[in-house]
Coordinates of C-alpha atoms in Angstrom, one line a residue:
M1 CA -35.3 -7.5 -6.8
I2 CA -33.6 -5.1 -4.4
S3 CA -31.6 -2.4 -6.0
K4 CA -28.0 -1.6 -5.2
D5 CA -28.9 1.7 -3.5
E6 CA -31.6 -0.1 -1.3
Q7 CA -29.0 -2.7 -0.3
Q8 CA -26.6 0.1 0.7
I9 CA -29.3 1.9 2.8
R10 CA -30.1 -1.4 4.6
M11 CA -26.4 -2.0 5.4
L12 CA -26.1 1.6 6.7
K13 CA -29.1 1.0 9.0
T14 CA -27.5 -2.3 10.2
D15 CA -24.3 -0.3 11.0
R16 CA -26.4 2.1 13.1
A17 CA -28.1 -0.6 14.9
L18 CA -24.9 -2.5 15.7
S19 CA -23.3 0.7 16.9
R20 CA -25.7 1.1 19.8
R21 CA -23.5 -1.2 21.7
D22 CA -20.7 1.3 21.4
P23 CA -20.2 4.6 23.2
A24 CA -22.5 7.4 22.2
W25 CA -19.7 9.3 20.4
F26 CA -18.6 6.3 18.3
W27 CA -20.8 7.1 15.3
P28 CA -20.2 9.2 13.3
R29 CA -17.5 11.2 15.1
A30 CA -15.2 8.3 15.8
H31 CA -12.8 9.1 12.9
L32 CA -12.5 12.8 14.1
I33 CA -11.8 11.7 17.6
L34 CA -9.2 9.2 16.4
I35 CA -7.5 11.9 14.3
A36 CA -7.4 14.3 17.3
F37 CA -5.9 11.5 19.4
Y38 CA -3.3 10.8 16.7
F39 CA -2.4 14.5 16.5
L40 CA -2.0 14.9 20.3
A41 CA -0.1 11.6 20.7
L42 CA 2.5 12.5 18.1
L43 CA 2.7 16.3 18.9
P44 CA 5.6 15.9 21.5
M45 CA 7.7 14.2 18.8
T46 CA 7.7 17.4 16.7
F47 CA 10.1 18.9 19.3
D48 CA 12.5 16.0 19.6
E49 CA 15.7 15.6 17.6
A50 CA 15.8 11.9 18.5
R51 CA 13.5 11.5 15.5
Y52 CA 15.7 13.4 13.2
H53 CA 16.1 11.9 9.7
G54 CA 19.0 12.7 7.4
D55 CA 16.7 13.8 4.5
E56 CA 15.1 16.5 6.6
L57 CA 18.1 18.8 6.2
F58 CA 17.4 19.2 2.5
Y59 CA 14.1 20.8 3.1
T60 CA 14.8 22.7 6.3
D61 CA 18.0 24.2 4.9
G62 CA 16.3 25.1 1.7
A63 CA 13.3 26.8 3.4
I64 CA 15.7 28.7 5.8
G65 CA 17.7 29.8 2.7
M66 CA 14.5 31.1 1.0
I67 CA 13.5 33.2 4.0
Q68 CA 17.0 34.7 4.4
T69 CA 17.6 35.4 0.7
G70 CA 14.0 36.3 -0.3
D71 CA 14.4 33.9 -3.3
Y72 CA 11.3 31.6 -3.0
V73 CA 11.8 30.1 -6.5
T74 CA 15.2 28.5 -6.1
P75 CA 15.9 25.8 -3.5
Y76 CA 19.5 25.6 -2.4
Y77 CA 21.7 23.1 -0.5
S78 CA 23.4 24.5 2.6
S79 CA 26.6 24.8 0.4
G80 CA 24.8 27.3 -1.9
V81 CA 24.4 24.9 -4.8
T82 CA 20.9 24.9 -6.4
R83 CA 18.7 21.8 -5.8
F84 CA 16.1 21.1 -8.4
R85 CA 15.7 17.4 -7.6
K86 CA 12.3 17.9 -5.9
P87 CA 9.6 20.6 -6.7
V88 CA 9.1 23.6 -4.5
F89 CA 5.9 23.1 -2.5
A90 CA 7.5 21.2 0.4
Y91 CA 10.0 24.1 0.8
W92 CA 7.2 26.6 0.7
T93 CA 5.2 24.7 3.3
I94 CA 8.1 24.7 5.7
A95 CA 8.9 28.3 5.0
A96 CA 5.3 29.3 5.7
S97 CA 5.5 27.5 9.0
Y98 CA 8.7 29.3 9.8
K99 CA 7.0 32.6 9.1
L100 CA 4.2 31.6 11.4
F101 CA 6.1 30.0 14.3
G102 CA 9.7 31.0 13.8
I103 CA 12.5 28.7 12.7
S104 CA 12.5 25.6 14.9
L105 CA 12.3 21.8 14.8
F106 CA 8.6 22.1 15.8
A107 CA 7.9 24.5 12.9
S108 CA 9.7 22.2 10.5
R109 CA 7.5 19.2 11.4
I110 CA 4.1 20.5 12.4
P111 CA 2.8 20.8 8.7
F112 CA 3.7 17.2 8.1
L113 CA 1.9 16.0 11.2
L114 CA -1.2 17.8 10.0
A115 CA -0.7 16.2 6.6
G116 CA -0.7 12.8 8.3
C117 CA -4.0 13.7 9.9
L118 CA -5.3 14.5 6.4
V119 CA -4.2 11.1 5.2
I120 CA -6.3 9.5 7.9
W121 CA -9.3 11.7 7.1
F122 CA -9.1 10.9 3.4
T123 CA -8.8 7.2 4.1
Y124 CA -12.1 7.4 6.0
K125 CA -13.7 9.4 3.2
I126 CA -12.5 7.1 0.5
S127 CA -13.7 4.0 2.4
F128 CA -17.2 5.5 2.8
S129 CA -17.2 6.5 -0.9
L130 CA -16.3 3.1 -2.1
L131 CA -18.2 0.8 0.4
R132 CA -20.9 3.2 1.8
R133 CA -20.6 1.6 5.3
E134 CA -19.6 3.7 8.2
K135 CA -18.3 0.8 10.3
E136 CA -15.8 -0.2 7.6
A137 CA -14.8 3.5 7.2
V138 CA -14.0 3.8 11.0
A139 CA -12.1 0.5 10.8
A140 CA -10.1 1.8 7.9
T141 CA -9.3 4.9 10.0
V142 CA -8.0 2.6 12.8
V143 CA -5.9 0.5 10.5
I144 CA -4.2 3.4 8.7
F145 CA -3.6 5.6 11.8
S146 CA -1.8 2.7 13.5
N147 CA 0.3 2.0 10.4
I148 CA 4.0 2.3 11.3
Q149 CA 4.9 4.0 8.0
L150 CA 2.3 6.7 8.5
L151 CA 3.5 7.2 12.1
T152 CA 7.1 7.5 10.9
L153 CA 6.4 9.9 7.9
S154 CA 4.1 12.1 10.0
T155 CA 6.9 13.0 12.3
R156 CA 9.6 14.1 9.9
S157 CA 9.9 17.1 7.6
T158 CA 10.2 15.3 4.3
P159 CA 7.6 15.6 1.5
D160 CA 6.4 12.0 1.4
I161 CA 3.4 12.4 3.7
L162 CA 2.5 15.8 2.1
Q163 CA 2.5 14.1 -1.3
C164 CA 0.4 11.3 0.0
S165 CA -2.2 13.6 1.5
F166 CA -2.6 15.3 -1.9
L167 CA -2.7 12.0 -3.8
M168 CA -5.5 10.8 -1.4
A169 CA -7.4 14.0 -2.1
G170 CA -7.1 13.3 -5.8
L171 CA -8.2 9.7 -5.4
Y172 CA -11.1 10.7 -3.2
G173 CA -12.4 13.2 -5.7
F174 CA -12.1 10.7 -8.6
S175 CA -13.8 7.9 -6.5
N176 CA -16.8 10.2 -6.1
I177 CA -16.8 11.0 -9.8
L178 CA -16.3 7.4 -10.9
F179 CA -18.5 5.6 -8.5
H180 CA -21.3 8.1 -7.8
R181 CA -21.1 10.2 -11.0
S182 CA -20.6 13.3 -9.0
K183 CA -20.3 16.5 -10.9
T184 CA -19.7 18.9 -8.1
I185 CA -17.0 21.5 -8.3
L186 CA -15.7 20.3 -4.9
D187 CA -15.1 16.7 -6.2
Y188 CA -13.4 17.9 -9.4
S189 CA -11.2 20.2 -7.3
Y190 CA -10.3 17.3 -5.0
A191 CA -9.5 15.2 -8.0
Y192 CA -7.4 17.6 -10.1
L193 CA -6.0 20.1 -7.6
G194 CA -5.1 17.2 -5.3
S195 CA -3.1 15.6 -8.1
A196 CA -1.6 19.0 -9.1
F197 CA -0.4 19.7 -5.6
A198 CA 1.1 16.2 -5.5
I199 CA 3.1 17.1 -8.6
A200 CA 4.1 20.4 -7.1
T201 CA 5.3 18.6 -3.9
K202 CA 7.3 15.6 -5.1
G203 CA 7.0 15.2 -8.9
L204 CA 5.6 13.0 -11.5
L205 CA 3.7 10.5 -9.3
G206 CA 1.1 13.2 -8.9
I207 CA -0.3 12.6 -12.4
F208 CA -1.0 9.0 -11.7
P209 CA -4.5 9.5 -10.1
V210 CA -5.6 11.2 -13.3
L211 CA -4.2 8.6 -15.6
F212 CA -5.4 5.7 -13.4
S213 CA -8.9 7.1 -13.2
F214 CA -9.3 7.6 -17.0
L215 CA -7.9 4.0 -17.5
L216 CA -10.6 2.7 -15.1
S217 CA -13.3 4.7 -16.8
L218 CA -12.3 3.3 -20.2
T219 CA -12.1 -0.3 -19.0
R220 CA -15.1 -0.3 -16.7
K221 CA -17.4 2.0 -18.7
H222 CA -20.5 -0.1 -18.0
S223 CA -20.3 0.4 -14.2
L224 CA -18.3 3.5 -13.7
A225 CA -18.6 7.1 -15.0
R226 CA -17.6 7.7 -18.7
P227 CA -14.3 9.4 -19.5
K228 CA -16.2 12.6 -20.6
D229 CA -17.7 12.8 -17.1
L230 CA -14.3 13.0 -15.6
I231 CA -13.6 16.3 -17.4
N232 CA -14.1 19.8 -16.1
F233 CA -12.0 22.1 -18.3
K234 CA -12.0 25.0 -15.9
I235 CA -10.6 23.0 -13.0
I236 CA -8.2 21.1 -15.2
V237 CA -6.7 24.4 -16.5
I238 CA -6.3 25.7 -12.9
A239 CA -4.8 22.4 -11.8
A240 CA -2.3 22.5 -14.8
G241 CA -1.3 26.0 -13.7
V242 CA -0.7 24.8 -10.1
A243 CA 1.3 21.7 -11.3
L244 CA 3.5 23.5 -13.8
F245 CA 3.9 27.0 -12.3
W246 CA 7.2 26.4 -10.6
F247 CA 8.7 24.5 -13.5
F248 CA 8.1 27.5 -15.8
L249 CA 9.6 29.8 -13.2
I250 CA 12.9 27.8 -12.9
F251 CA 13.1 27.3 -16.6
F252 CA 13.1 31.0 -17.3
K253 CA 15.3 31.8 -14.4
H254 CA 17.9 28.9 -14.6
G255 CA 17.4 27.4 -18.0
L256 CA 16.9 23.9 -19.2
S257 CA 19.5 22.4 -16.8
S258 CA 17.0 23.0 -13.9
I259 CA 14.4 20.8 -15.7
T260 CA 16.9 18.1 -16.6
G261 CA 18.1 18.0 -13.0
F262 CA 14.5 17.4 -11.9
L263 CA 13.9 14.7 -14.6
G264 CA 17.2 13.0 -13.7
D265 CA 16.0 12.5 -10.1
Q266 CA 12.6 11.4 -11.2
L267 CA 13.5 9.1 -14.1
T268 CA 16.9 8.5 -15.6
E269 CA 19.0 8.2 -12.4
R270 CA 16.4 5.8 -10.9
T271 CA 16.5 3.2 -13.7
S272 CA 20.2 3.0 -14.6
G273 CA 22.4 0.0 -13.8
S274 CA 21.8 -3.8 -13.6
K275 CA 18.2 -4.9 -13.1
L276 CA 19.2 -7.7 -10.6
Y277 CA 17.8 -5.5 -7.9
V278 CA 14.3 -6.0 -9.2
A279 CA 13.9 -9.4 -7.5
E280 CA 15.1 -7.9 -4.2
N281 CA 12.7 -4.9 -4.6
I282 CA 9.7 -7.3 -5.2
F283 CA 10.4 -9.2 -2.0
S284 CA 11.1 -6.1 0.1
Y285 CA 7.9 -4.3 -1.0
L286 CA 5.7 -7.3 -0.4
W287 CA 7.3 -8.1 3.0
A288 CA 6.9 -4.4 3.9
L289 CA 3.1 -4.8 3.6
I290 CA 3.0 -7.4 6.3
R291 CA 5.4 -5.4 8.5
H292 CA 3.8 -2.0 8.1
F293 CA 0.2 -3.3 8.6
F294 CA 1.1 -5.3 11.7
P295 CA -0.9 -6.6 13.6
W296 CA -3.8 -6.3 11.2
S297 CA -2.1 -8.2 8.4
I298 CA -1.2 -11.1 10.7
I299 CA -4.8 -11.2 12.2
L300 CA -6.3 -11.3 8.7
I301 CA -3.9 -14.0 7.5
L302 CA -4.6 -16.2 10.5
L303 CA -8.4 -15.7 10.2
A304 CA -8.5 -16.1 6.4
L305 CA -6.4 -19.3 6.2
P306 CA -9.5 -21.6 6.3
G307 CA -11.3 -21.0 3.1
A308 CA -9.2 -17.9 2.3
K309 CA -9.9 -18.0 -1.5
D310 CA -13.6 -18.1 -0.9
K311 CA -13.6 -15.2 1.4
I312 CA -11.5 -13.1 -0.9
R313 CA -13.6 -14.1 -3.9
K314 CA -16.8 -13.3 -2.1
F315 CA -15.5 -9.8 -1.1
V316 CA -14.2 -9.0 -4.5
S317 CA -17.4 -10.2 -6.1
A318 CA -19.5 -8.0 -3.8
H319 CA -17.2 -5.0 -4.4
K320 CA -15.7 -5.6 -7.8
D321 CA -15.2 -2.1 -9.0
A322 CA -13.9 -1.0 -5.5
S323 CA -11.5 -3.9 -5.4
I324 CA -10.2 -3.0 -8.9
F325 CA -9.8 0.6 -7.8
I326 CA -7.8 -0.4 -4.7
L327 CA -5.7 -3.2 -6.1
G328 CA -5.1 -1.5 -9.4
W329 CA -3.7 1.6 -7.7
Y330 CA -1.4 -0.6 -5.6
A331 CA -0.3 -2.7 -8.7
I332 CA 0.6 0.5 -10.7
L333 CA 2.8 1.9 -7.9
F334 CA 4.3 -1.6 -7.3
L335 CA 5.2 -2.0 -10.9
V336 CA 6.7 1.5 -11.1
F337 CA 8.9 1.3 -8.0
I338 CA 10.3 -2.3 -8.4
W339 CA 12.2 -1.0 -11.4
A340 CA 13.9 1.7 -9.4
N341 CA 17.6 1.2 -8.5
I342 CA 17.0 2.7 -5.1
K343 CA 14.8 0.8 -2.6
R344 CA 12.7 2.8 -0.1
T345 CA 9.6 1.0 1.3
R346 CA 8.1 4.4 1.9
Y347 CA 7.8 4.9 -1.8
L348 CA 4.8 2.6 -1.8
F349 CA 3.1 4.3 1.1
P350 CA 0.6 6.2 -1.2
A351 CA -0.9 2.8 -1.8
Y352 CA -1.4 2.1 1.9
P353 CA -4.6 4.1 2.6
L354 CA -6.5 2.3 -0.1
L355 CA -5.1 -1.1 1.0
A356 CA -6.2 -0.1 4.6
V357 CA -9.8 0.3 3.2
M358 CA -9.7 -3.2 1.8
L359 CA -8.0 -4.9 4.7
S360 CA -10.3 -3.3 7.3
A361 CA -13.4 -4.1 5.2
M362 CA -12.3 -7.8 5.0
L363 CA -11.7 -7.8 8.8
V364 CA -15.1 -6.4 9.5
R365 CA -16.7 -8.8 7.1
I366 CA -15.1 -11.7 8.9
M367 CA -16.2 -10.3 12.3
D368 CA -19.7 -9.7 11.0
E369 CA -20.0 -13.5 10.3
G370 CA -20.0 -13.9 14.1
H371 CA -18.1 -17.0 14.7
R372 CA -14.7 -15.3 14.4
I373 CA -15.3 -12.4 16.8
E374 CA -14.1 -14.3 19.8
V375 CA -10.8 -15.1 18.1
I376 CA -10.2 -11.5 17.1
I377 CA -11.0 -10.1 20.5
K378 CA -8.8 -12.6 22.1
L379 CA -5.9 -11.7 19.9
Q380 CA -6.4 -8.0 20.6
K381 CA -6.7 -8.6 24.3
I382 CA -3.4 -10.6 24.3
L383 CA -1.7 -7.7 22.5
L384 CA -2.9 -5.1 25.1
L385 CA -2.2 -7.4 28.0
T386 CA 1.3 -7.9 26.7
G387 CA 1.6 -4.1 26.4
L388 CA 0.6 -3.8 30.1
V389 CA 3.3 -6.2 31.1
G390 CA 5.8 -4.5 28.9
A391 CA 4.9 -1.1 30.2
A392 CA 5.4 -2.3 33.8
L393 CA 8.8 -3.8 32.9
L394 CA 9.8 -0.6 31.1
A395 CA 9.0 1.5 34.2
A396 CA 10.9 -1.0 36.4
C397 CA 14.0 -0.9 34.2
G398 CA 13.7 2.9 34.1
L399 CA 14.4 2.9 37.8
F400 CA 18.0 1.8 37.0
I401 CA 18.4 3.9 33.9
D402 CA 16.5 7.3 33.7
V403 CA 13.4 8.8 35.2
R404 CA 12.1 9.6 31.7
I405 CA 11.8 5.8 31.1
V406 CA 9.9 5.4 34.4
A407 CA 7.5 8.2 33.3
G408 CA 7.1 6.7 29.8
G409 CA 6.3 3.2 31.2
A410 CA 3.9 4.6 33.8
I411 CA 2.0 6.6 31.2
L412 CA 1.8 3.7 28.8
F413 CA 0.6 1.4 31.6
V414 CA -2.2 3.8 32.7
L415 CA -3.4 4.6 29.2
T416 CA -3.3 1.0 28.0
L417 CA -5.3 -0.1 31.1
F418 CA -7.8 2.6 30.3
L419 CA -8.2 1.4 26.7
Y420 CA -8.5 -2.2 27.9
L421 CA -11.1 -1.6 30.5
T422 CA -13.1 0.9 28.5
F423 CA -13.3 -0.3 24.9
F424 CA -13.4 -4.1 25.1
K425 CA -16.8 -3.7 26.8
Q426 CA -18.1 -2.2 23.6
G427 CA -17.9 -5.1 21.2
Y428 CA -15.4 -5.9 18.6
M429 CA -15.3 -2.4 17.1
G430 CA -14.3 -1.1 20.5
G431 CA -11.6 -3.7 20.6
L432 CA -10.4 -2.6 17.2
V433 CA -10.1 1.0 18.4
A434 CA -8.3 0.0 21.6
T435 CA -5.8 -2.0 19.7
G436 CA -5.1 0.8 17.1
A437 CA -4.8 3.4 19.8
F438 CA -2.4 1.3 21.8
L439 CA -0.1 1.0 18.8
V440 CA -0.1 4.8 18.4
L441 CA 0.6 5.2 22.1
L442 CA 3.5 2.7 22.0
F443 CA 5.1 4.6 19.1
S444 CA 4.7 7.9 20.8
I445 CA 5.9 6.7 24.3
F446 CA 9.0 5.1 22.8
F447 CA 10.2 8.1 20.8
T448 CA 9.1 10.7 23.4
F449 CA 10.4 9.1 26.6
V450 CA 12.7 6.2 25.8
K451 CA 14.8 6.9 22.7
P452 CA 15.9 10.4 23.9
V453 CA 17.7 8.7 26.8
F454 CA 19.9 6.8 24.4
Y455 CA 20.2 9.4 21.6
V456 CA 21.8 12.7 22.5
S457 CA 22.6 15.5 20.1
P458 CA 25.2 18.2 20.9
A459 CA 23.6 20.6 18.4
R460 CA 21.4 22.6 20.9
D461 CA 24.4 23.3 23.2
I462 CA 26.6 24.3 20.3
A463 CA 24.0 26.5 18.7
R464 CA 23.4 28.3 22.0
H465 CA 27.1 28.9 22.5
L466 CA 27.6 30.2 18.9
E467 CA 24.5 32.4 18.7
P468 CA 26.2 35.5 20.3
L469 CA 28.7 35.5 17.3
A470 CA 25.7 36.0 14.9
N471 CA 24.4 39.3 16.4
Q472 CA 24.9 41.1 13.0
G473 CA 23.2 38.3 10.9
P474 CA 23.8 34.7 9.9
I475 CA 27.4 33.5 9.9
E476 CA 29.2 30.4 8.7
V477 CA 31.4 28.4 11.0
G478 CA 33.7 25.4 10.2
S479 CA 33.5 21.9 11.5
I480 CA 36.0 19.0 11.6
D481 CA 34.8 15.4 12.3
Y482 CA 31.4 16.6 13.2
P483 CA 28.6 14.3 12.0
R484 CA 26.4 15.4 9.1
D485 CA 23.1 15.3 10.9
F486 CA 24.4 17.4 13.7
V487 CA 25.8 19.9 11.3
H488 CA 22.3 20.8 10.0
Q489 CA 20.7 20.6 13.4
V490 CA 22.9 23.5 14.5
T491 CA 21.4 25.6 11.7
L492 CA 17.9 24.7 12.8
F493 CA 18.5 25.1 16.5
S494 CA 20.1 28.5 16.0
S495 CA 17.0 29.7 14.0
G496 CA 19.1 29.9 10.9
K497 CA 21.8 32.1 12.4
I498 CA 24.6 29.5 12.2
W499 CA 25.5 27.7 9.0
V500 CA 28.2 25.0 9.3
R501 CA 30.7 24.2 6.6
T502 CA 32.3 20.7 6.8
L503 CA 36.1 20.8 6.5
R504 CA 38.8 18.2 6.1
D505 CA 40.9 17.3 9.1
D506 CA 44.0 18.4 7.3
T507 CA 42.7 21.8 6.3
A508 CA 45.4 24.4 6.5
D509 CA 45.4 26.8 9.5
S510 CA 45.2 29.8 7.2
E511 CA 41.9 28.4 5.8
L512 CA 40.6 27.6 9.3
R513 CA 41.1 31.2 10.4
K514 CA 38.6 32.4 7.9
Y515 CA 35.9 31.1 10.2
P516 CA 34.9 32.8 13.4
A517 CA 34.6 29.4 15.1
I518 CA 35.3 25.7 14.4
I519 CA 33.2 22.8 15.8
L520 CA 35.3 19.8 16.3
A521 CA 35.5 16.3 17.8
E522 CA 38.0 15.1 20.5
S523 CA 40.4 13.9 17.8
S524 CA 41.1 17.4 16.5
K525 CA 41.1 19.3 19.9
D526 CA 44.9 19.1 20.6
K527 CA 45.8 20.2 17.1
L528 CA 43.8 23.4 17.3
Q529 CA 44.9 24.2 20.9
K530 CA 48.5 24.0 19.7
N531 CA 47.6 26.4 16.9
G532 CA 46.5 29.0 19.4
Y533 CA 42.8 28.4 19.5
Q534 CA 40.7 28.7 22.7
V535 CA 38.9 25.3 22.9
V536 CA 35.7 25.1 24.8
R537 CA 33.9 21.8 25.6
C538 CA 30.3 22.0 24.3
G539 CA 28.0 19.0 24.1
Y540 CA 28.3 15.3 23.5
S541 CA 26.6 12.4 21.7
Y542 CA 27.0 8.6 22.1
K543 CA 29.6 7.0 19.9
E544 CA 27.4 4.2 18.7
K545 CA 23.8 3.1 18.8
W546 CA 22.9 1.3 22.0
K547 CA 22.3 -2.4 21.6
P548 CA 20.2 -4.5 24.0
K549 CA 23.3 -6.1 25.4
E550 CA 24.8 -2.7 26.3
I551 CA 21.5 -1.5 27.9
L552 CA 21.5 -4.6 30.1
E553 CA 25.1 -4.0 31.0
Y554 CA 24.3 -0.4 31.9
I555 CA 21.4 -1.6 34.2
T556 CA 23.6 -4.1 36.0
T557 CA 26.8 -2.1 36.3
S558 CA 27.6 -0.5 39.7
D559 CA 29.5 2.5 38.1
K560 CA 27.0 4.0 35.7
K561 CA 28.8 7.3 35.4
Q562 CA 32.0 5.6 34.2
F563 CA 30.0 3.4 31.8
L564 CA 28.3 6.4 30.2
A565 CA 31.6 8.3 30.0
S566 CA 33.1 5.4 28.0
R567 CA 30.4 5.8 25.4
K568 CA 30.4 9.5 25.1
E569 CA 31.8 11.4 22.1
T570 CA 32.6 15.0 23.3
Y571 CA 32.5 18.0 21.0
Y572 CA 34.2 21.3 21.2
I573 CA 34.1 24.9 19.9
A574 CA 37.5 26.3 18.9
L575 CA 37.7 30.1 18.9
P576 CA 40.7 32.0 17.5
K577 CA 42.5 34.1 20.2

């Protein structure tokens, strides 16, 4: 009878033998190269306001406020009201980046891109911990790094991706303790400190890896480590200090109301109201799995249709504890968030890295059977060939729109061609890498070269014009009919020197004159000119999002300047004379 360890050693040797068909770098450095590729592909997007998300302002404004006031305990809204809805670690992360790089959009986002890279790395590590096969671990790296939700969250300064990286650290540590009975300080630190920092980043979800692991240990005690083996009192005490430190500080500084504000956001406000939304949540979160894991989800569904139950049963039987670990984690998060009265598909993202482990393992298992390899490679080639055609068309359309689109299409075409010619020669694992890398490239090219053509923010111009007014320190200016996202971009692009207060359009002139400048839209320009203000044109945006019909109309129109002028919303700065 061959022992389980001997079987794992044989599978690892088989992986090494199969990898000889792949490039020399493919094993074992493939996951590191893919992470480096991911970082470089998404790095340009850390500079671009076209990716700006409305929630970023809460954390960038709060971090700027901490630096300017020296109060690193209390997060504030830009209005000066305290904000205890989320813990402090995301603010500290951004503030530390500001200290290192200066206040900027890049400094706001670079920590979260690095956190996205950590999620990819932990996905690789968890896959190898659970399955002990390098090929599946690299495949899991490809599946998660091409996930649209990971790409999205890695390029915005919100705590979701930071929280996920800590949750994955916790689950990685617990997987080593549970499955391999590890008792190293490093694995206990991963397990408990990862969970603690997840709590310090976004709240109560951080305790779930701990509770989930003890539940598994109790219910699978014959095959997994016992509950007492999960305990290291020294690390637990340190982790508790990390998790609770900020809560003690705000309690003693601001009283019980600060804690109730946090709990309201985490619990009571999220479960109030009718429960009719639960059915919609169930559908949305399940459908999100197929969307966010495209094309891997579709490929797996198509390949698994004949005899799907047998394939799934066979995989689960061979990796029963790992399957329970993966699906159990997803089930817990799913059951928690379907009851929330606010639906955000990103809330279930912490389940995605483990699902990527299972999805990629099943894909590799099907490919290892041999007779499905041709189908998978054909599907992957079709996707990349479609990408080549799309890149050529994009560059051609760019000739009639903007040179940036031409550049984006050309770069996408060249790099996709390189992936196609290089990696499909290396067997199905090479095809897997080529497909994943193409999806990352597609995301990066679109948001780096295409979207900025159709999304324009006036905030940089406005910040540049107003900065001379802030020579003596940060100032507050007013704004009328100036969009919320642009308001907070002005603060960011002025390195925190300009804070903008939103005013009503019927604000009295005596109140307006309290501000050294007013940012306003076209609709308020004449009123302030009549009241004796010097009004200076400064920046523009497009009135509405571009639709495909309008882009086609722009390509075909003979008077492009007039077409663009009709879509522009111009903004002004009003200065008292």
